[in-house]
Amino acid sequence: MGYIELNVLDHVVKNVVLGIDLGTTNSLAAIWDADGPRVLAPEGESPIVPSVVYVPEKGKALVGSAAKAQAVLDPTHTLFSIKRFMGRGIGDIQADLAMLPYKVSETDRHLVQFEVRGKKITPQQASALILQEVALRAVNALGGADIIQAVITVPAYFDEPQRQATRDAAKLAGIEVLRIVSEPTAACLAYGLDQKGEGNIAVYDLGGGTFDVSILRVDDGVFQVLSTAGDTALGGDDFDRCLIRRFQDELRAQGCAEETLADPQFLSAARLAAEHAKRDLSSDPSTRIQLSLPELGLDYRTTLTRAEFEALITPLINKTLDHCRRALADANLKPSDLDEVVLVGGSTRVPLVRAQVEAAFGRKPHTELNPDHVVALGAAAQAQVLTGGRRDVLLLDVTPLSLGLETMGGAVAKMIERNSTIPCSHTEGFTTYVDNQTGLDLNILQGERELAANCRSLGQFKLTGIPPMPAGMAKVAVRFHLDADGQLTVTAREESTGVASTITVEPMHGLTDAEVEAMLHEGYANAQADFDHRRAVELITEMGTMLRAIEKNLEAASPQLDKETLEDLAEAMVAAKAAIAKGPEAIDKAAVQATRDSLEQASLPLAAVLMDSVVKKAVSGKQLGDL
Ligand code: AMP
């Protein structure tokens, strides 16, 4: 009997691992392989793919430069600044809507979607088209591949829903995401700052649509982000808008109709002219602008000096510097503690930006690498680390807002503090509040305030199947785990039975930058009042538990207590009940603390009696409230 003949494999599966910078304005891919780090492009072409998608009447969508060219001719069918809409709801993007020449509506889940030629396209789908274009161009430059894996970057300020939207876009594009990494942290790797023994680094990243500043610490090749601040709606696009408004003002003064100034074709052409002028002014002291739109009867010519442009954008640059100061303060550092400053993003080519950053940090920034390539190169470096190429570098990231759980009475138990290095986990014990309680509702919160009502709920779930037992006896361990991509998983487990429940948080949509800002500021401004209120809530909850324990045991124990003790206890119980009835809003922390302490004092003899009873052994070391 002969052997079965086997087919010879004629095709070896080739796998490439890319670093992809998915930008608001431009996207690109890089690789770090045996030939070293480099951005990738087909022969003779630019590595940069404009993050623009054009939807034609028939056939496939155009992506990149071909799509950007359509922006003027056919603006209502051209999607740009897509990244601003990732993981967002309509309410989050009101300010942007007026500038958009296309229709935007809401999905059933209140997420933004674009409407083009009667078709609905989500930002994830549009981003998937961009990712695909970037990856395919890169892979072609490498001679082809079957499997594409990537590290994709996002602004440090992106919250979980925005990161999730990015992961979803990659999935749609058929790309396996190895990790989502913040843009500023990737930049440090590109500059090889991991080779430094130790030091503090500020990364100032001003792109087309986003601004991030990160303060990093490097120690023996290990990066840690100490703090981040930024604005997901501030960038070079806003510089362009300043210029568009300047054109509109001048045209208005010349008697141009409002209708023309709001025409999508005008807006699109003005945007291109503005961007062009801005780029010229990075190298020239003045520039000429010409907008000829015969269909609109418009022929506009003007000259703009760098000084005029700088005056227009100074308030925007000042905003970025405010964020820099806050990030430094959050990291407990002064400008003089910094060893390096890195500039990232196309808008850091503006001379005034460079000068102001140097003045604010007191240090000349790194500008040796192309600011448009830095992030993709850093992502490629990270991909290299993850696939085992370089084991000497570890990249750590932080979470921008605190995460916690709602506890009894609406207070917040913080589980993971803002600016914690990720990945990280925290486990804390919780218990039941009433006898025979078989379920526990868990409300996961994000924000800096002490009360649940003032934080944002990321999701809710219930742990069921807790065996009936007296209040306070169930032991529920709740674990928060934030993975390296910023995805949060919450697990609750009742320890005696092992029943467990898990949720991976995928909220409806992300926070706007204004919301993140507001949450942080409110957190600072209300810190003392919030703390007092939270303490009052906790004290009231504690008194409730104590009262129930006292009432449960008093009848059996009272023959062993003298009259005076019983009177004191009754009086303290009345006061405690009155405080509970008033609620935490109506009483101050000091008063409720005093009432709680009196109740505890008055119940000590009862506790002593109980301790002496048969349960003594079982309960030694426990407080009355635990019984
Ligand atoms: P990014 O998001 O990093 O790709 O940054 C793109 C932004 O950089 C856009 O707003 C561009 O208009 C801007 N940009 C690119 N080159 C220049 C330049 N030479 N001067 C000023 N801004 C520039």
XYZ file of C-alpha atoms and ligand atoms in Angstrom:
650
model
C 0.000 0.000 0.000
C 1.387 3.359 -1.018
C 1.269 6.594 0.886
C -1.316 9.258 0.250
C 0.234 12.032 -1.740
C 0.220 15.374 0.034
C -0.177 18.691 -1.709
C 2.888 20.844 -1.403
C 2.141 24.243 0.108
C 3.094 26.706 -2.582
C 2.133 29.747 -0.577
C 3.692 30.838 2.653
C 1.444 33.160 4.630
C 3.134 36.520 5.001
C 2.316 38.660 7.953
C 3.138 42.362 8.264
C 2.973 44.438 11.412
C 2.404 48.120 10.780
C 2.294 51.239 12.879
C -0.639 53.358 11.697
C -1.274 56.991 12.562
C -4.990 57.481 11.876
C -5.100 61.278 11.863
C -7.895 63.830 11.605
C -6.336 65.387 8.518
C -3.826 62.814 7.306
C -3.043 59.180 7.955
C 0.010 57.065 7.241
C 1.743 53.791 8.004
C 5.267 52.904 9.058
C 7.196 49.743 9.761
C 10.182 48.874 11.902
C 11.728 45.678 10.611
C 15.198 44.363 9.862
C 15.686 47.339 7.538
C 14.978 49.808 10.328
C 12.177 52.324 10.891
C 10.530 53.983 7.904
C 7.250 55.322 6.624
C 5.763 53.326 3.754
C 4.523 54.469 0.359
C 4.262 53.014 -3.117
C 7.278 53.906 -5.262
C 7.487 57.639 -5.938
C 4.390 58.522 -3.890
C 3.869 60.330 -0.614
C 3.281 58.158 2.459
C 0.569 60.579 3.538
C -3.030 59.667 2.787
C -5.470 62.531 3.364
C -8.164 61.277 5.767
C -10.887 62.058 3.233
C -13.547 59.835 1.658
C -15.535 60.694 -1.471
C -18.768 58.847 -2.243
C -19.414 58.813 -6.015
C -22.807 58.348 -7.613
C -21.845 54.890 -8.783
C -19.025 52.563 -7.910
C -16.553 52.433 -5.055
C -15.730 55.276 -2.690
C -12.543 57.240 -3.354
C -10.117 57.610 -0.474
C -7.133 59.895 0.140
C -5.805 62.402 -2.401
C -8.377 61.421 -5.042
C -11.148 62.100 -2.532
C -9.572 65.368 -1.357
C -9.535 66.595 -4.961
C -13.321 66.143 -5.039
C -13.844 68.326 -1.973
C -14.155 71.521 -4.015
C -16.040 70.043 -6.959
C -18.538 68.050 -4.957
C -18.356 69.023 -1.278
C -21.671 67.526 -0.151
C -20.419 64.040 -1.011
C -16.942 64.356 0.514
C -16.270 63.340 4.117
C -13.387 64.915 6.066
C -12.393 65.392 9.732
C -14.016 61.995 10.281
C -11.966 61.359 13.414
C -13.814 64.167 15.200
C -16.993 62.098 14.979
C -15.641 58.732 16.104
C -17.628 57.479 19.076
C -19.539 60.765 19.346
C -23.206 61.803 19.476
C -24.774 64.763 17.666
C -24.926 66.728 20.901
C -21.135 66.505 21.176
C -20.386 68.128 17.832
C -22.756 71.088 17.582
C -19.912 73.550 17.000
C -18.617 71.524 14.047
C -21.970 71.107 12.332
C -22.163 74.628 10.899
C -18.867 74.165 9.072
C -19.796 70.844 7.457
C -20.969 70.882 3.858
C -22.690 67.487 4.227
C -25.595 66.068 6.175
C -25.151 64.433 9.525
C -27.791 62.444 11.409
C -27.994 60.110 14.364
C -28.037 56.317 14.554
C -30.482 54.444 16.803
C -27.731 54.420 19.428
C -27.401 58.227 19.204
C -24.096 58.045 17.374
C -23.232 60.375 14.549
C -23.617 59.091 11.001
C -23.069 60.827 7.694
C -25.720 60.873 4.996
C -24.341 60.873 1.503
C -26.377 60.215 -1.633
C -29.133 58.690 0.453
C -26.705 56.238 2.000
C -25.809 56.224 5.654
C -22.133 55.921 6.559
C -20.843 55.746 10.118
C -17.501 57.340 11.071
C -16.226 53.815 11.763
C -17.017 52.751 8.198
C -15.413 55.874 6.755
C -12.330 55.369 8.951
C -12.209 51.716 7.878
C -11.924 52.876 4.259
C -9.025 55.159 5.218
C -7.282 52.446 7.242
C -7.665 50.024 4.365
C -6.179 52.490 1.897
C -3.245 53.249 4.208
C -2.588 49.581 4.959
C -2.874 48.433 1.346
C -0.484 51.108 0.094
C 1.979 50.114 2.820
C 1.636 46.416 2.114
C 2.103 46.968 -1.627
C 5.260 48.903 -0.867
C 6.473 45.807 0.996
C 5.600 43.445 -1.833
C 2.319 42.097 -0.490
C 1.039 40.306 2.614
C -1.834 38.077 3.673
C -2.330 39.162 7.226
C -2.141 42.748 8.378
C -1.628 43.472 12.038
C -1.211 46.984 13.365
C -0.643 49.263 16.282
C -2.974 52.214 15.763
C -2.591 55.551 17.498
C -5.280 57.802 18.979
C -5.053 61.129 20.847
C -4.247 60.641 24.524
C -7.552 62.303 25.326
C -9.662 59.672 23.521
C -11.964 57.987 25.998
C -13.097 54.363 25.848
C -15.899 54.817 23.299
C -13.609 56.715 20.963
C -10.908 54.049 21.274
C -13.530 51.360 20.743
C -14.757 53.107 17.586
C -11.147 53.031 16.330
C -10.876 49.306 17.064
C -14.177 48.722 15.254
C -12.944 50.656 12.221
C -9.839 48.455 12.051
C -11.955 45.329 12.339
C -14.135 46.489 9.458
C -10.961 47.088 7.460
C -9.742 43.540 8.124
C -6.824 44.690 10.245
C -5.952 42.963 13.482
C -5.250 45.558 16.163
C -2.310 44.620 18.361
C -2.703 47.709 20.468
C -4.168 51.183 20.571
C -1.477 53.658 21.687
C -1.655 57.392 22.395
C -0.028 59.578 19.788
C 2.248 61.570 22.155
C 3.591 58.453 23.823
C 4.379 56.899 20.433
C 6.349 60.027 19.527
C 8.851 59.415 22.339
C 9.752 56.024 20.919
C 10.247 57.513 17.474
C 12.757 59.952 18.968
C 14.480 57.067 20.734
C 14.043 58.784 24.073
C 13.853 55.298 25.605
C 17.635 55.252 25.199
C 17.961 57.992 27.812
C 18.717 56.806 31.305
C 16.063 58.902 32.967
C 14.269 62.176 32.508
C 11.016 64.056 32.071
C 9.609 64.718 28.622
C 6.810 66.960 27.364
C 5.203 65.972 24.071
C 3.290 68.809 22.427
C 1.148 67.437 19.594
C -0.832 69.889 17.505
C -2.351 68.115 14.513
C -5.152 69.060 12.181
C -8.012 68.433 14.563
C -6.652 67.533 17.958
C -4.244 68.854 20.540
C -2.550 66.721 23.171
C 0.166 67.445 25.648
C 1.658 64.602 27.637
C 4.234 64.662 30.360
C 6.238 61.452 30.376
C 8.870 60.023 32.631
C 11.501 57.701 31.233
C 13.442 55.452 33.589
C 15.826 52.795 32.287
C 14.048 52.615 28.959
C 10.611 52.374 30.567
C 8.128 55.092 29.676
C 5.414 56.218 31.971
C 2.896 58.912 31.180
C 2.645 61.100 34.264
C -0.200 63.237 32.990
C -2.041 64.238 29.882
C -4.185 67.179 28.935
C -5.566 68.411 25.672
C -8.499 69.236 23.525
C -10.032 66.835 21.006
C -11.415 69.794 19.067
C -8.447 72.107 18.614
C -5.895 72.013 15.824
C -4.716 73.327 12.491
C -8.285 73.057 11.130
C -9.161 75.822 13.599
C -6.334 77.979 12.236
C -7.962 77.444 8.824
C -11.330 78.471 10.260
C -9.852 81.727 11.574
C -8.788 82.474 8.013
C -12.158 81.451 6.530
C -13.860 83.862 8.937
C -11.382 86.567 7.911
C -12.299 85.945 4.216
C -16.014 85.978 5.051
C -15.717 89.230 7.018
C -13.881 90.938 4.183
C -16.307 89.648 1.533
C -19.272 90.696 3.665
C -17.810 94.204 3.897
C -17.562 94.160 0.098
C -21.311 93.425 -0.077
C -21.181 89.675 -0.749
C -24.497 87.915 0.026
C -24.722 85.762 3.167
C -26.097 82.964 1.009
C -22.881 82.856 -1.007
C -20.757 82.920 2.144
C -22.622 79.874 3.480
C -22.623 77.994 0.162
C -20.991 74.547 0.505
C -18.907 75.169 -2.579
C -17.620 78.462 -1.175
C -16.877 76.881 2.223
C -14.967 74.032 0.665
C -12.900 76.274 -1.623
C -12.249 78.719 1.216
C -11.009 75.866 3.380
C -8.475 74.747 0.789
C -7.315 78.335 0.162
C -6.993 78.945 3.915
C -4.895 75.837 4.446
C -2.676 76.733 1.528
C -2.144 80.260 2.835
C -1.360 78.954 6.305
C 1.318 76.605 4.966
C 2.876 79.422 2.925
C 3.032 81.604 6.011
C 5.134 78.975 7.827
C 7.975 79.879 5.490
C 7.029 83.251 3.940
C 6.291 86.606 5.601
C 3.177 87.119 3.447
C 0.971 85.291 0.948
C -1.588 86.022 -1.745
C -5.019 84.371 -1.737
C -7.283 83.963 -4.730
C -10.786 82.471 -4.672
C -12.386 82.295 -8.104
C -15.822 80.702 -8.146
C -17.568 81.941 -11.324
C -20.699 79.841 -10.611
C -21.167 81.895 -7.459
C -20.137 85.131 -9.190
C -17.186 85.397 -6.846
C -13.633 86.480 -7.566
C -11.863 87.300 -4.321
C -8.230 88.307 -3.976
C -6.412 89.337 -0.848
C -2.977 89.448 0.757
C -2.230 88.177 4.224
C 0.882 88.781 6.331
C 2.328 86.360 8.859
C 1.817 88.977 11.587
C -1.911 89.188 10.756
C -2.210 85.395 10.791
C -0.357 85.205 14.106
C -2.713 87.739 15.665
C -5.695 85.617 14.565
C -4.358 82.364 16.007
C -2.782 83.679 19.224
C -5.887 82.922 21.340
C -5.820 79.316 20.067
C -2.118 78.903 20.861
C -2.720 80.369 24.311
C -5.358 77.703 24.891
C -2.786 74.991 24.161
C -0.335 76.628 26.575
C -2.970 76.591 29.335
C -3.258 72.836 28.829
C 0.540 72.545 29.004
C 0.594 74.314 32.359
C -2.147 72.055 33.685
C -0.409 68.890 32.518
C 2.778 70.036 34.236
C 0.889 70.828 37.435
C -0.837 67.417 37.315
C 2.585 65.776 37.029
C 3.855 67.931 39.942
C 6.588 69.364 37.763
C 7.893 72.810 36.880
C 9.115 73.712 33.382
C 12.690 73.532 34.702
C 12.155 69.843 35.615
C 11.767 68.927 31.944
C 14.686 67.370 30.084
C 13.144 67.110 26.623
C 10.320 68.675 24.640
C 9.039 66.928 21.518
C 6.905 68.518 18.824
C 4.433 66.385 16.890
C 1.788 67.152 14.271
C 1.798 69.232 11.109
C 0.675 72.393 12.887
C 3.890 72.574 14.913
C 5.496 73.847 11.692
C 3.864 77.219 12.399
C 6.783 79.377 13.629
C 4.690 81.083 16.324
C 3.733 77.675 17.766
C 7.403 76.672 18.035
C 8.394 79.975 19.618
C 5.563 79.914 22.159
C 6.188 76.296 23.161
C 9.874 77.045 23.648
C 9.009 80.043 25.803
C 6.424 78.121 27.885
C 8.660 75.110 28.595
C 11.934 77.058 28.673
C 13.583 74.507 26.395
C 14.242 74.168 22.681
C 11.951 71.452 21.337
C 12.972 68.480 19.169
C 12.042 69.132 15.567
C 14.558 66.859 13.787
C 12.021 64.287 12.617
C 9.223 65.160 10.239
C 6.364 66.076 12.612
C 3.912 64.286 10.312
C 5.836 60.989 10.493
C 6.788 60.874 14.167
C 3.626 59.196 15.449
C 3.477 56.475 12.776
C 7.168 55.709 13.358
C 6.527 55.450 17.098
C 3.560 53.132 16.478
C 5.830 50.956 14.329
C 8.359 50.891 17.173
C 5.635 49.757 19.545
C 4.499 47.083 17.049
C 8.083 45.923 16.932
C 8.140 45.596 20.729
C 4.835 43.697 20.777
C 5.974 41.195 18.195
C 9.083 40.475 20.169
C 11.544 42.503 18.159
C 12.711 44.792 20.929
C 12.081 43.750 24.479
C 13.899 46.616 26.081
C 11.111 49.149 25.814
C 7.830 49.182 27.604
C 5.222 51.768 26.912
C 2.826 52.738 29.612
C -0.194 54.944 29.261
C -2.637 56.682 31.615
C -6.383 57.024 31.998
C -7.654 60.624 31.680
C -10.611 60.420 34.131
C -11.205 58.489 37.350
C -13.376 55.366 37.300
C -15.519 54.168 40.169
C -18.700 52.566 41.455
C -21.848 54.054 42.915
C -22.252 53.045 46.537
C -25.233 53.175 48.866
C -26.763 56.623 49.038
C -25.304 57.860 45.752
C -21.670 58.297 46.796
C -18.797 57.222 44.532
C -16.143 54.688 45.493
C -13.189 55.552 43.264
C -11.618 52.356 41.948
C -9.074 53.765 39.481
C -7.788 57.302 39.929
C -7.357 59.717 37.032
C -3.865 59.597 35.482
C -3.320 56.009 36.699
C -0.859 54.127 34.542
C -2.574 51.471 32.421
C -2.919 48.524 32.276
C -4.114 48.487 35.884
C -6.556 46.707 38.174
C -8.156 47.401 41.485
C -10.307 45.103 43.602
C -12.439 46.189 46.510
C -14.895 44.393 48.783
C -18.579 45.346 48.835
C -21.479 43.853 50.750
C -25.263 43.671 50.931
C -27.218 46.388 52.651
C -30.387 44.605 53.722
C -31.045 41.090 55.036
C -31.595 38.389 52.407
C -30.545 40.641 49.572
C -29.833 38.349 46.606
C -28.737 40.889 44.026
C -26.344 43.819 43.839
C -26.740 46.643 41.320
C -23.451 48.019 40.074
C -23.279 51.402 38.386
C -19.909 52.137 36.774
C -18.958 55.800 36.815
C -16.408 58.054 35.175
C -15.541 61.497 36.524
C -13.898 63.461 39.284
C -16.905 64.331 41.468
C -17.713 62.584 44.737
C -21.379 61.952 43.964
C -22.712 59.556 41.357
C -25.267 62.063 40.108
C -22.429 64.370 39.039
C -20.415 61.690 37.234
C -21.076 59.975 33.937
C -22.477 56.444 34.036
C -20.546 54.135 31.714
C -22.781 51.136 32.266
C -24.810 49.232 34.827
C -25.127 45.563 35.623
C -26.500 43.320 38.309
C -24.855 40.539 40.244
C -27.586 37.994 40.983
C -27.605 34.665 42.815
C -26.200 35.898 46.130
C -27.466 33.393 48.738
C -29.857 34.935 51.292
C -27.923 35.984 54.388
C -27.942 38.790 56.936
C -27.064 42.264 55.676
C -23.340 42.865 55.573
C -22.379 39.193 55.507
C -22.094 38.705 51.746
C -18.612 39.417 50.473
C -18.596 40.713 46.939
C -15.225 41.398 45.383
C -15.507 43.927 42.572
C -12.557 44.131 40.212
C -11.930 46.949 37.747
C -9.475 46.077 35.040
C -8.366 48.680 32.528
C -6.350 47.018 29.784
C -3.494 48.521 27.816
C -5.961 49.810 25.193
C -8.048 51.616 27.810
C -10.892 49.092 27.680
C -12.591 48.614 31.029
C -13.829 45.245 32.320
C -15.666 45.099 35.628
C -16.165 41.772 37.408
C -18.221 41.202 40.561
C -17.851 37.915 42.475
C -19.609 36.749 45.608
C -16.921 34.908 47.490
C -18.847 32.246 49.425
C -20.642 30.889 46.348
C -18.339 32.017 43.574
C -21.236 33.505 41.564
C -19.811 36.121 39.274
C -20.880 38.609 36.681
C -18.778 40.611 34.231
C -19.269 43.604 31.992
C -16.982 45.083 29.372
C -17.874 48.696 29.124
C -19.021 49.882 25.763
C -20.979 53.048 26.450
C -23.295 54.785 23.997
C -20.798 57.405 22.974
C -17.794 59.350 24.147
C -17.464 62.542 26.083
C -16.829 65.772 24.306
C -13.646 67.491 25.237
C -15.718 70.248 26.799
C -17.349 67.627 29.017
C -14.032 66.149 30.084
C -12.784 69.663 30.839
C -15.947 70.541 32.712
C -15.785 67.325 34.730
C -12.208 68.027 35.740
C -12.867 71.650 36.630
C -16.040 70.855 38.533
C -14.071 68.175 40.347
C -11.530 70.714 41.546
C -14.016 73.502 42.256
C -16.388 71.349 44.292
C -13.833 69.120 45.938
C -14.485 70.154 49.580
C -18.261 70.430 49.307
C -18.404 67.105 47.473
C -16.228 65.429 50.049
C -18.385 66.689 52.931
C -21.551 65.628 51.182
C -20.152 62.220 50.382
C -19.071 61.753 53.992
C -22.583 62.727 55.154
C -24.032 60.112 52.781
C -21.645 57.480 54.094
C -22.369 58.343 57.723
C -26.117 58.126 57.142
C -25.705 54.757 55.426
C -23.552 53.554 58.313
C -26.137 54.708 60.872
C -28.835 52.777 58.970
C -26.777 49.604 59.219
C -26.066 50.221 62.926
C -29.734 50.865 63.686
C -30.804 47.654 61.995
C -28.199 45.675 63.944
C -29.285 47.315 67.230
C -32.983 46.688 66.582
C -32.311 43.079 65.666
C -30.431 42.331 68.907
C -31.897 44.763 71.441
C -34.874 42.723 72.648
C -32.803 39.639 73.464
C -30.023 41.631 75.113
C -32.047 44.263 77.020
C -32.461 42.213 80.288
C -28.692 42.450 80.629
C -28.601 46.239 80.165
C -29.377 48.844 82.846
C -32.122 51.457 82.560
C -29.788 54.376 81.938
C -28.004 52.562 79.089
C -31.332 51.710 77.483
C -32.509 55.336 77.769
C -29.280 56.662 76.267
C -29.525 54.168 73.467
C -33.171 55.009 72.766
C -32.301 58.707 72.664
C -29.360 58.132 70.297
C -31.577 55.979 68.066
C -34.212 58.719 67.842
C -31.521 61.262 66.904
C -30.052 58.910 64.302
C -33.468 58.235 62.752
C -34.165 61.971 62.615
C -30.827 62.552 60.834
C -31.592 59.784 58.349
C -35.045 61.211 57.710
C -33.560 64.648 56.997
C -31.191 63.182 54.381
C -27.637 64.219 53.502
C -28.734 67.416 51.701
C -30.240 68.943 54.822
C -27.544 68.327 57.404
C -23.910 69.185 57.607
C -21.134 66.668 57.903
C -20.097 67.688 61.436
C -23.648 67.298 62.798
C -24.186 63.889 61.236
C -20.752 62.734 62.408
C -21.667 63.711 65.994
C -25.004 61.865 65.780
C -23.310 58.751 64.411
C -20.612 58.861 67.108
C -23.254 59.208 69.865
C -25.108 56.214 68.460
C -21.940 54.167 68.453
C -21.096 55.285 71.992
C -24.590 54.477 73.258
C -24.518 51.034 71.632
C -21.177 49.962 73.115
C -22.745 48.260 76.179
C -25.078 46.336 73.859
C -22.078 45.293 71.763
C -20.302 44.141 74.912
C -23.287 41.991 75.909
C -23.426 40.447 72.471
C -19.714 39.825 72.507
C -20.157 37.910 75.728
C -22.871 35.761 74.294
C -22.529 32.532 72.404
C -21.499 34.324 69.244
C -18.445 35.713 70.972
C -16.062 33.269 69.350
C -17.481 33.620 65.910
C -17.561 37.371 65.916
C -14.446 38.328 67.842
C -12.829 41.359 66.315
C -15.987 42.506 64.599
C -17.899 45.754 65.032
C -21.548 45.862 65.972
C -22.425 47.014 62.487
C -20.949 43.822 61.047
C -23.294 41.524 62.959
P -1.707 66.125 11.294
O -3.074 65.953 11.891
O -0.609 65.905 12.230
O -1.560 65.404 9.979
O -1.553 67.679 10.979
C -2.056 68.246 9.844
C -2.191 69.725 10.118
O -0.935 70.342 9.962
C -3.148 70.392 9.152
O -3.957 71.328 9.825
C -2.196 71.064 8.216
O -2.815 72.193 7.612
C -1.073 71.471 9.136
N 0.161 71.741 8.419
C 0.855 70.922 7.599
N 1.930 71.538 7.105
C 1.944 72.791 7.615
C 2.810 73.926 7.484
N 3.872 73.896 6.709
N 2.486 75.029 8.168
C 1.401 75.067 8.966
N 0.549 74.055 9.122
C 0.820 72.917 8.463
